[in-house]
Short mmCIF file of C-alpha atoms and ligand atoms in Angstrom, two decimals:
data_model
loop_
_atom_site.label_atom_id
_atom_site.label_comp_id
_atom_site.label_asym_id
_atom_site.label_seq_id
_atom_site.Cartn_x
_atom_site.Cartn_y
_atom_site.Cartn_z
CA UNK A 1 -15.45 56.64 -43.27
CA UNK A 2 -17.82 59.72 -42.51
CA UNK A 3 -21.09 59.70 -41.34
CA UNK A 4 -24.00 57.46 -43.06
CA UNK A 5 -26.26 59.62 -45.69
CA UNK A 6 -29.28 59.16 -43.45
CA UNK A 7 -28.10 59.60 -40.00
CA UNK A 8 -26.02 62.52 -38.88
CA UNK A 9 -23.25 61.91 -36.13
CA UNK A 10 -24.47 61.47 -33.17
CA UNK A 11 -23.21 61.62 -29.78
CA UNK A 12 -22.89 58.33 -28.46
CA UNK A 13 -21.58 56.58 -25.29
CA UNK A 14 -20.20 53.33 -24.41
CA UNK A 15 -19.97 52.09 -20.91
CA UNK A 16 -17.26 49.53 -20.84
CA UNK A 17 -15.10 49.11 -23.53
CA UNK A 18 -13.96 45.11 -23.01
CA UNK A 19 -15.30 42.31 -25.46
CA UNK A 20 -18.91 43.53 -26.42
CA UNK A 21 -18.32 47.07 -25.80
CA UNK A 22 -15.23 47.49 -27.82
CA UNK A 23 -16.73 46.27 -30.96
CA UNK A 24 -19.78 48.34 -30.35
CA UNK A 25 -17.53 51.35 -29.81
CA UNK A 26 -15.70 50.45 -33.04
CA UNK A 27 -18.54 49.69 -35.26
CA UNK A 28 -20.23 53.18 -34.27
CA UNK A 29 -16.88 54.93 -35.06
CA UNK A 30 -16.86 53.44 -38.38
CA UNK A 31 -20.61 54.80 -38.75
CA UNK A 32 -19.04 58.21 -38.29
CA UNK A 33 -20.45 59.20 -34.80
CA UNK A 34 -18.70 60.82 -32.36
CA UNK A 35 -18.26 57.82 -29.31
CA UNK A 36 -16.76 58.40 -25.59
CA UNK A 37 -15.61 55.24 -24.24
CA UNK A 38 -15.90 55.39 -20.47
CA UNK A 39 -13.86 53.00 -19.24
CA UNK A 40 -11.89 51.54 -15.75
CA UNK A 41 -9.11 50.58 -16.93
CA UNK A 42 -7.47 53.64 -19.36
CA UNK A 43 -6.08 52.42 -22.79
CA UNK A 44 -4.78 54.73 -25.16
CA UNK A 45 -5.95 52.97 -27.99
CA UNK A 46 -9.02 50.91 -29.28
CA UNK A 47 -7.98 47.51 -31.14
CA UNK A 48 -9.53 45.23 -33.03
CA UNK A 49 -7.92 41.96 -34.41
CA UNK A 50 -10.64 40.31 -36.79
CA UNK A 51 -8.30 37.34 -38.48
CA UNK A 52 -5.46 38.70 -39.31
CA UNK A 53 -7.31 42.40 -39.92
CA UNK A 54 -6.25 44.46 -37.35
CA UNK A 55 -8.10 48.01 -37.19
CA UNK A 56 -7.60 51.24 -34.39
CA UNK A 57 -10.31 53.47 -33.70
CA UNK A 58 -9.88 56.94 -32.42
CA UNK A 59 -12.31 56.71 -29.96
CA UNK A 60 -12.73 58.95 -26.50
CA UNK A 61 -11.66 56.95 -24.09
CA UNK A 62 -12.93 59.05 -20.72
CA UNK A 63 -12.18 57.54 -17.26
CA UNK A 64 -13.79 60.58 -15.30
CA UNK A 65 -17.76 61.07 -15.17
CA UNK A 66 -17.65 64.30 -14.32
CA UNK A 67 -16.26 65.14 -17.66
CA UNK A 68 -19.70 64.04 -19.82
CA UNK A 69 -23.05 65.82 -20.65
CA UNK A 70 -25.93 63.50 -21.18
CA UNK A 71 -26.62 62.35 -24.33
CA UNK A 72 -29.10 60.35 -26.77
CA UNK A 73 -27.58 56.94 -27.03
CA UNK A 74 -25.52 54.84 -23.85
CA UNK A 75 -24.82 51.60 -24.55
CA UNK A 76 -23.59 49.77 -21.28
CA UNK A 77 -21.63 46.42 -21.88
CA UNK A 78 -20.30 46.05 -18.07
CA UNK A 79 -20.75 42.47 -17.32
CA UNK A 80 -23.87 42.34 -14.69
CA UNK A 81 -22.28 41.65 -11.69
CA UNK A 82 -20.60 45.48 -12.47
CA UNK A 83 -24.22 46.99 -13.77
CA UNK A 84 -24.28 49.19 -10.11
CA UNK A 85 -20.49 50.41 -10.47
CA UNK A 86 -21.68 52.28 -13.85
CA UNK A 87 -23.91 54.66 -11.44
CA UNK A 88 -21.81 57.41 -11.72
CA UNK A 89 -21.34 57.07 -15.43
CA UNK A 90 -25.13 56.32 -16.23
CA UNK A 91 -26.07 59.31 -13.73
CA UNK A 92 -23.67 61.81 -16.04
CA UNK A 93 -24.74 60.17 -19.40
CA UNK A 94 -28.67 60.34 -19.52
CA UNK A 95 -31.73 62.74 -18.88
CA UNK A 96 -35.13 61.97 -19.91
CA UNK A 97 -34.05 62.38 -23.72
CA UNK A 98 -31.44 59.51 -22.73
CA UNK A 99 -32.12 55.83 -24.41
CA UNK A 100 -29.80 52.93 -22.75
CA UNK A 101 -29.00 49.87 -24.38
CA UNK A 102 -28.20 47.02 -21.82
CA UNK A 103 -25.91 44.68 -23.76
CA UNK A 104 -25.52 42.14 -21.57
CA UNK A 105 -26.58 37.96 -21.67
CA UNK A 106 -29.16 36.87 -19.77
CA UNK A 107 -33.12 37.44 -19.11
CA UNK A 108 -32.83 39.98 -16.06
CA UNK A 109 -30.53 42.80 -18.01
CA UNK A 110 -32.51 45.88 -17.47
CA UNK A 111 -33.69 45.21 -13.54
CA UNK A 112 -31.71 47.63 -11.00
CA UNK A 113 -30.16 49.39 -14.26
CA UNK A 114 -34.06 51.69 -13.80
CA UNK A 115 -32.84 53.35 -10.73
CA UNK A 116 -29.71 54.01 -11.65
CA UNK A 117 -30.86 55.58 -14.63
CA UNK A 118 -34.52 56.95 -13.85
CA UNK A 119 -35.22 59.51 -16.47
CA UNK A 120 -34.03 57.62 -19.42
CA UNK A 121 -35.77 54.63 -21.16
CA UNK A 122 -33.99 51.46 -21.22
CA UNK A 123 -33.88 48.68 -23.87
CA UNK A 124 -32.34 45.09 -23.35
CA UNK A 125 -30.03 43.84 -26.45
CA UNK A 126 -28.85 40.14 -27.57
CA UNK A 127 -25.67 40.17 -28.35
CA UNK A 128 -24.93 37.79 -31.33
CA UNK A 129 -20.96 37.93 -31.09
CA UNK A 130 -17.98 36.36 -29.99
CA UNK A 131 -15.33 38.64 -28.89
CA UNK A 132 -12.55 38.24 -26.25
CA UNK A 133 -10.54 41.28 -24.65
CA UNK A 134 -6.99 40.59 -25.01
CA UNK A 135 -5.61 43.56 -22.73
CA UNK A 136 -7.67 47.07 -22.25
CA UNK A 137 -8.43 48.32 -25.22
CA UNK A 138 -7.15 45.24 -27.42
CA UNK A 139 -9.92 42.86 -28.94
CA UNK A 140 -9.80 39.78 -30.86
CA UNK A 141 -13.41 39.56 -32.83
CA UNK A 142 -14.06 35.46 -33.20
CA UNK A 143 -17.62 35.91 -35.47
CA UNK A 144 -20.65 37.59 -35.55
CA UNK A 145 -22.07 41.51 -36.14
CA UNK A 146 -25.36 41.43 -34.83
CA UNK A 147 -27.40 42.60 -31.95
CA UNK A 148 -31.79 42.09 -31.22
CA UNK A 149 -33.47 44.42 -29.73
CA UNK A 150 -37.20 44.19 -28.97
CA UNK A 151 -39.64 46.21 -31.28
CA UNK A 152 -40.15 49.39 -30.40
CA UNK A 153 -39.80 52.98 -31.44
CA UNK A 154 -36.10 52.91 -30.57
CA UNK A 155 -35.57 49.93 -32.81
CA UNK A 156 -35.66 51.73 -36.08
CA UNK A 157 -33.31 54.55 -34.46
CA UNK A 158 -30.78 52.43 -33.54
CA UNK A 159 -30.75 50.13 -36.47
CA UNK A 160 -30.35 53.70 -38.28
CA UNK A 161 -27.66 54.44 -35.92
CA UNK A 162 -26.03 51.41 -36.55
CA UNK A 163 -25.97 52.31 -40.38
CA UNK A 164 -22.57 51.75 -42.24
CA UNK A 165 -21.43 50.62 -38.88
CA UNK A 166 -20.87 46.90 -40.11
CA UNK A 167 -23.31 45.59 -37.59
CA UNK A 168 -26.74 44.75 -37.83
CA UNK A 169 -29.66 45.68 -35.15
CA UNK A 170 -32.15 43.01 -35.43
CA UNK A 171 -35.62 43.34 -33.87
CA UNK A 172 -37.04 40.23 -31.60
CA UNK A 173 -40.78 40.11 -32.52
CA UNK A 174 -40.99 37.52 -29.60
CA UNK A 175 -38.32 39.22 -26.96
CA UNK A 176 -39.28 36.49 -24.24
CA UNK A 177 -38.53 33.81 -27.20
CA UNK A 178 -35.87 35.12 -27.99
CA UNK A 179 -33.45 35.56 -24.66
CA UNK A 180 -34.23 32.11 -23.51
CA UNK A 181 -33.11 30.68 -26.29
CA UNK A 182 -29.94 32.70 -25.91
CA UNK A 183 -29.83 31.81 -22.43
CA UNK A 184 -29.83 28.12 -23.24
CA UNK A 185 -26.82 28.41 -25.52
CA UNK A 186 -24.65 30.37 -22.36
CA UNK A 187 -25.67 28.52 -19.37
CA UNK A 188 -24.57 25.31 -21.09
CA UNK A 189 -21.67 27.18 -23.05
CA UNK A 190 -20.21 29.73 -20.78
CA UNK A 191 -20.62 27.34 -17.54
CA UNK A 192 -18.65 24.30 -19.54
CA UNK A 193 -16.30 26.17 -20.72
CA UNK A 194 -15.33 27.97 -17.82
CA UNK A 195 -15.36 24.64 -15.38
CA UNK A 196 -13.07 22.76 -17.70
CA UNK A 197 -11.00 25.44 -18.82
CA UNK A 198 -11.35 24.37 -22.13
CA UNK A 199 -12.62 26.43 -25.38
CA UNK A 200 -15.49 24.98 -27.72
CA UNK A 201 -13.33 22.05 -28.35
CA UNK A 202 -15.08 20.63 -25.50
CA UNK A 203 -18.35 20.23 -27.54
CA UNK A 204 -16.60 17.93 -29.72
CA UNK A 205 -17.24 15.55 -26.62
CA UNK A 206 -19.96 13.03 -25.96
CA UNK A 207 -20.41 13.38 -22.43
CA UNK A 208 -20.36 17.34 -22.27
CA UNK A 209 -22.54 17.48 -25.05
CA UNK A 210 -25.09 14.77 -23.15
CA UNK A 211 -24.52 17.49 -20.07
CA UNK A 212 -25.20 20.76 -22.28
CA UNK A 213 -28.45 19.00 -23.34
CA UNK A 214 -29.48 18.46 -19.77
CA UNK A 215 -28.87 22.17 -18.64
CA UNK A 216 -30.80 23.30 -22.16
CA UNK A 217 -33.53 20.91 -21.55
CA UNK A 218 -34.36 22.59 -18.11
CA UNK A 219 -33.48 26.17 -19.15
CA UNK A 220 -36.19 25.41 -21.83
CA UNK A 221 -38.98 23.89 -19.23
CA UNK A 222 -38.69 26.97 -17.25
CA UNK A 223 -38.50 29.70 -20.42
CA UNK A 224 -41.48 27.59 -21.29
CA UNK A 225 -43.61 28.15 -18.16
CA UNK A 226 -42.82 31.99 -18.63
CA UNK A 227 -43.79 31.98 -22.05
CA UNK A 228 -40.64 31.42 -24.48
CA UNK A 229 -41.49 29.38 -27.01
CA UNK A 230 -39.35 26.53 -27.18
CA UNK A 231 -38.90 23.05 -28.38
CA UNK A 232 -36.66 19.73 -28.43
CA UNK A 233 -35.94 21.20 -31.85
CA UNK A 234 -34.43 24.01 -30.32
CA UNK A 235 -32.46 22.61 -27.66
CA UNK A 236 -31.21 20.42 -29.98
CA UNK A 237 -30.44 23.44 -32.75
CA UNK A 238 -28.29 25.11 -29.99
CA UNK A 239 -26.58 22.43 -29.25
CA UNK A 240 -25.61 22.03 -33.45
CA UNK A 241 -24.85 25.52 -33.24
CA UNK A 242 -21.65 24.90 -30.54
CA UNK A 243 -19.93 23.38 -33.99
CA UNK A 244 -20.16 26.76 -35.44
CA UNK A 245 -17.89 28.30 -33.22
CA UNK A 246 -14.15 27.63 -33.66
CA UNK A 247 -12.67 24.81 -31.74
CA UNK A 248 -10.27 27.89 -30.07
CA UNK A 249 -13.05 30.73 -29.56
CA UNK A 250 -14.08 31.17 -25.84
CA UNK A 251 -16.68 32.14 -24.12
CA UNK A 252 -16.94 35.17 -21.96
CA UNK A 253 -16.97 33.44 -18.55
CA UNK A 254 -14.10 31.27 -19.57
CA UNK A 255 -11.88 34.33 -20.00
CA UNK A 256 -13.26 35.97 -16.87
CA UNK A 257 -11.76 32.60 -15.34
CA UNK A 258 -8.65 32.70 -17.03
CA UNK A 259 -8.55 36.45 -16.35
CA UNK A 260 -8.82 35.82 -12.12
CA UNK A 261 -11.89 38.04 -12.81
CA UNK A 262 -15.71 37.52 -10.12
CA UNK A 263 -17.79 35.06 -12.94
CA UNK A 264 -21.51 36.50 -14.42
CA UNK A 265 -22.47 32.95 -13.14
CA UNK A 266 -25.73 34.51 -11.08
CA UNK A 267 -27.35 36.16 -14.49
CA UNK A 268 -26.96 32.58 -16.71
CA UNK A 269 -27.40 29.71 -14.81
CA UNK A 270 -28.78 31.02 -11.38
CA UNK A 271 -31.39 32.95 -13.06
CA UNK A 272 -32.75 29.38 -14.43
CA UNK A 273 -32.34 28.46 -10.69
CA UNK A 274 -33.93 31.86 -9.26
CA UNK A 275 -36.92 31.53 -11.75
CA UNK A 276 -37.23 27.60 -11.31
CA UNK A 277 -37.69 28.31 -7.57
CA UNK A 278 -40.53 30.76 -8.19
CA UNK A 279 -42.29 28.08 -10.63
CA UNK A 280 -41.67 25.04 -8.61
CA UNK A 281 -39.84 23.27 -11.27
CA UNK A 282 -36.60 20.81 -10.56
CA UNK A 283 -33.62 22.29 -12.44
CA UNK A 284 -31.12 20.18 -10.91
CA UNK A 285 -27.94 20.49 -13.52
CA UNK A 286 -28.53 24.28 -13.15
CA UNK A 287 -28.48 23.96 -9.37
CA UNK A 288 -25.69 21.77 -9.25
CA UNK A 289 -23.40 23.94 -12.08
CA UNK A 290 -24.25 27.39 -10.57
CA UNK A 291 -22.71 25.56 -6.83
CA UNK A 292 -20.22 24.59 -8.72
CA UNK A 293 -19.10 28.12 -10.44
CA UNK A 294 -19.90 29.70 -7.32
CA UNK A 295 -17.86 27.83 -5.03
CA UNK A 296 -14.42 27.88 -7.93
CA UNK A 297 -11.23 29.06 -6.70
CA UNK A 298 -8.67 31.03 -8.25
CA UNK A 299 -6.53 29.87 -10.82
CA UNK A 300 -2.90 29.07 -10.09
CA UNK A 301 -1.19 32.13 -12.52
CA UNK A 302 2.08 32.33 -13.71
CA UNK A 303 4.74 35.29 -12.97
CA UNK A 304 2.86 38.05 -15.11
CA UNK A 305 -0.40 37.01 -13.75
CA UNK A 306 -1.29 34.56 -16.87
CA UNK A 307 -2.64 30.72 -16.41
CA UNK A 308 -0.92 28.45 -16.63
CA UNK A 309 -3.15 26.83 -18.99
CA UNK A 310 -2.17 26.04 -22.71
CA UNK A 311 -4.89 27.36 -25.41
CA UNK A 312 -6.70 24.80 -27.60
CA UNK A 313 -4.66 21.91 -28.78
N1 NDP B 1 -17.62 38.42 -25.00
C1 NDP B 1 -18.60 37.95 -25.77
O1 NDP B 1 -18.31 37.33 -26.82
C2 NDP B 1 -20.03 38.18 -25.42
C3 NDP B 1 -20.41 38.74 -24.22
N2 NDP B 1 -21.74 38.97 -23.97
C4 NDP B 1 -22.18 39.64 -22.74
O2 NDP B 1 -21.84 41.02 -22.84
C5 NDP B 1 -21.60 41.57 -21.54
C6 NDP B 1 -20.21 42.19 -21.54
O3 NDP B 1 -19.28 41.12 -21.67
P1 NDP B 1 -17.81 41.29 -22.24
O4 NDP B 1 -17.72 42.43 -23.15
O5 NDP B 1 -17.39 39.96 -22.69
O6 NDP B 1 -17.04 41.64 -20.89
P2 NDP B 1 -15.55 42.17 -20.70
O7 NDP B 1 -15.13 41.70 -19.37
O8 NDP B 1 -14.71 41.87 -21.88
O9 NDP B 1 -15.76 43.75 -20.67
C7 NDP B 1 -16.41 44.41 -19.65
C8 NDP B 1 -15.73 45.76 -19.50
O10 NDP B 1 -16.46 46.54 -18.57
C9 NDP B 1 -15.51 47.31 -17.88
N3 NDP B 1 -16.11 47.85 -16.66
C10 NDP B 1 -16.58 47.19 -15.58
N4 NDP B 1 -17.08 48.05 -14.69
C11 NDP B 1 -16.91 49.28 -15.22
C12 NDP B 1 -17.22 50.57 -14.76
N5 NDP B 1 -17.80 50.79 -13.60
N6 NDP B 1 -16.87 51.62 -15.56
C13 NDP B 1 -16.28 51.44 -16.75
N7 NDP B 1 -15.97 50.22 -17.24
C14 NDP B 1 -16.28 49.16 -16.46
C15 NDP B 1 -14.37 46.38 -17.62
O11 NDP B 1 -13.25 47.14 -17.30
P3 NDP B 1 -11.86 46.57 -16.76
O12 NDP B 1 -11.02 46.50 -18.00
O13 NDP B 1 -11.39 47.56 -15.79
O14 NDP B 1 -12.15 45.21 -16.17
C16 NDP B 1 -14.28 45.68 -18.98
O15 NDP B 1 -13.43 46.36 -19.86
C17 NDP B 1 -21.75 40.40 -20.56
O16 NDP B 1 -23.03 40.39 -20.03
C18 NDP B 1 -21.53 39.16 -21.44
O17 NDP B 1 -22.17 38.02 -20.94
C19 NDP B 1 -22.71 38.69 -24.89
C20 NDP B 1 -22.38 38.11 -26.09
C21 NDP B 1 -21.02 37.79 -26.43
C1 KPL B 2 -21.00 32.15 -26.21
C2 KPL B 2 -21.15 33.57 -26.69
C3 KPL B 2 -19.94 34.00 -27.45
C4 KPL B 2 -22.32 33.56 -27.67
O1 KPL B 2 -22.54 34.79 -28.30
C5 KPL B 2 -21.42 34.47 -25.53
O2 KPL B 2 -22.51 34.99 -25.41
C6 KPL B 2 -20.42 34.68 -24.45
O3 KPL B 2 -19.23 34.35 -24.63
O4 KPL B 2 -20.82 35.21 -23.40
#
């Protein structure tokens, strides 16, 4: 498909071309722009398995900085704990003309990226999919084809960018709102899923659920005192929402686990601990989970370096 009517092709980069950033990468190829993948790991070829669709997108893929010129649009999707290896990228990628948009989960997404990135303006995004990588450059899309940015005069851009793309830019009118509640949903369903190496089947059960209420509950008192807007309603409405998901789709820490790779534990659940700790409040589930995730060891892996775990039943 060419470019959109309304928006002509545009340069665009992608910092980290796993889950997130693949179908990012993909959906701004089908809007006709011209993407550079700048990845770690080289691929030769970008992926995606939606169902039994399966689609390849003739992407860039660059592994070298010094090969790029700045340009209007970077959209990082490194997972936080590798925000400060994208330095080099982010320091060939942007001047002052240079918007970044920090897909990542959490509250904190855009601190430190600043000063790696000084002249260009920075925008946090929620990412409303569920994606795993399969091998570099190989992605199976679970659901969702959204992202929310806050309002601002880069939020009609991008959702112009976006255009033909298949995904949707959303704009949070209430930002703070907004990421807590999608903070509650991963620091109950990223930290479950990774500690019992299970997928969202494990929802299905009484006591995990009574446990992902507990961590949402607190996550919600301490979004609260900063301002989110949040109710029993909602804790409850995220916790209906794990039945949306299909019993075998994953969470990203869960495949970070499976994968041997460091977990984003410190952005989810010890951010509800860091912030609890300024406000005084108890957030004892959170403290006890983010010990728990921090102090994991490696999983046992097979010959080619998979788990030997078996995938949903
Ligand atoms: N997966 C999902 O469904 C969702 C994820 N998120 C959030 O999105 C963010 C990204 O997660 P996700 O896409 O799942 O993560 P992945 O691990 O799938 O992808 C991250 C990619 O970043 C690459 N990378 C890391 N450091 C660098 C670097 N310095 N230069 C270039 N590439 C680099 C990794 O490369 P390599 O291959 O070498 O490891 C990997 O391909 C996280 O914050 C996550 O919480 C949000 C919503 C949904
Ligand atoms: C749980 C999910 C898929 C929700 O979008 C997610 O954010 C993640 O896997 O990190």
């Amino acid at each position: 498909m060419g470019p959109n009517a309304r928006t002509p092709r545009t340069a665009v980069a992608v910092i980290g071309a796993g889950a997130v950033g693949g179908v990012v990468a993909s959906a701004l190829h089908r809007a006709g722009h011209d993407v550079t993948v700048c990845v770690r790991t080289r691929f030769d070829e970008l992926r995606i398995e939606n169902g039994a669709r399966v689609e390849r997108f003739p992407v860039r893929v660059v592994t070298d900085p010094s090969d790029l010129k700045p340009v209007r649009w970077v959209l990082l999707a490194v997972k936080s704990f590798d925000t400060e290896s994208a330095a080099t990228w982010l320091r060939s990628l942007c001047d002052e003309d240079t918007t970044v948009v920090v897909l990542q989960n959490g509250v904190e997404q855009t601190e430190g990226v600043q000063d790696l990135a000084p002249r260009a303006s920075l925008v946090p995004a929620l990412v409303y999919i569920q994606a795993e990588r399969l091998a570099p450059g190989r992605i199976r899309l679970g659901y969702g084809d959204s992202f929310q940015v806050p309002r601002g005069p880069w939020a009609e851009e991008l959702a112009e960018l976006f255009e033909g793309s298949g995904m949707t830019v959303d704009v949070a009118e209430d930002l703070t709102t907004a990421m807590w509640r999608k903070l509650m949903l991963n620091i109950a369903v990223n930290s479950l899923t990774a500690l019992t190496l299970r997928r969202m089947e494990v929802f299905q059960d009484a006591h995990v659920r009574e446990l992902a209420l507990g961590l949402m509950r607190e996550a919600s008192a301490v979004g609260g005192a900063l301002g989110a807007r949040l109710t029993e309603e909602d804790v409850q409405r995220t916790l209906a929402f794990t039945a949306e998901f299909a019993a075998d789709n994953g969470t990203s820490m869960l495949y970070d686990r499976l994968a041997g790779r460091p977990l984003e534990y410190d952005a989810l659940n010890g951010a509800v601990v860091r912030q609890a700790e300024k406000l005084g409040i108890d957030v004892p589930l959170n403290r006890a989970v983010t010990a728990l995730l921090q102090a994991l060891r490696p999983l046992d892996t097979g010959e080619a370096g998979v788990p030997r775990l078996p995938r949903a039943a």
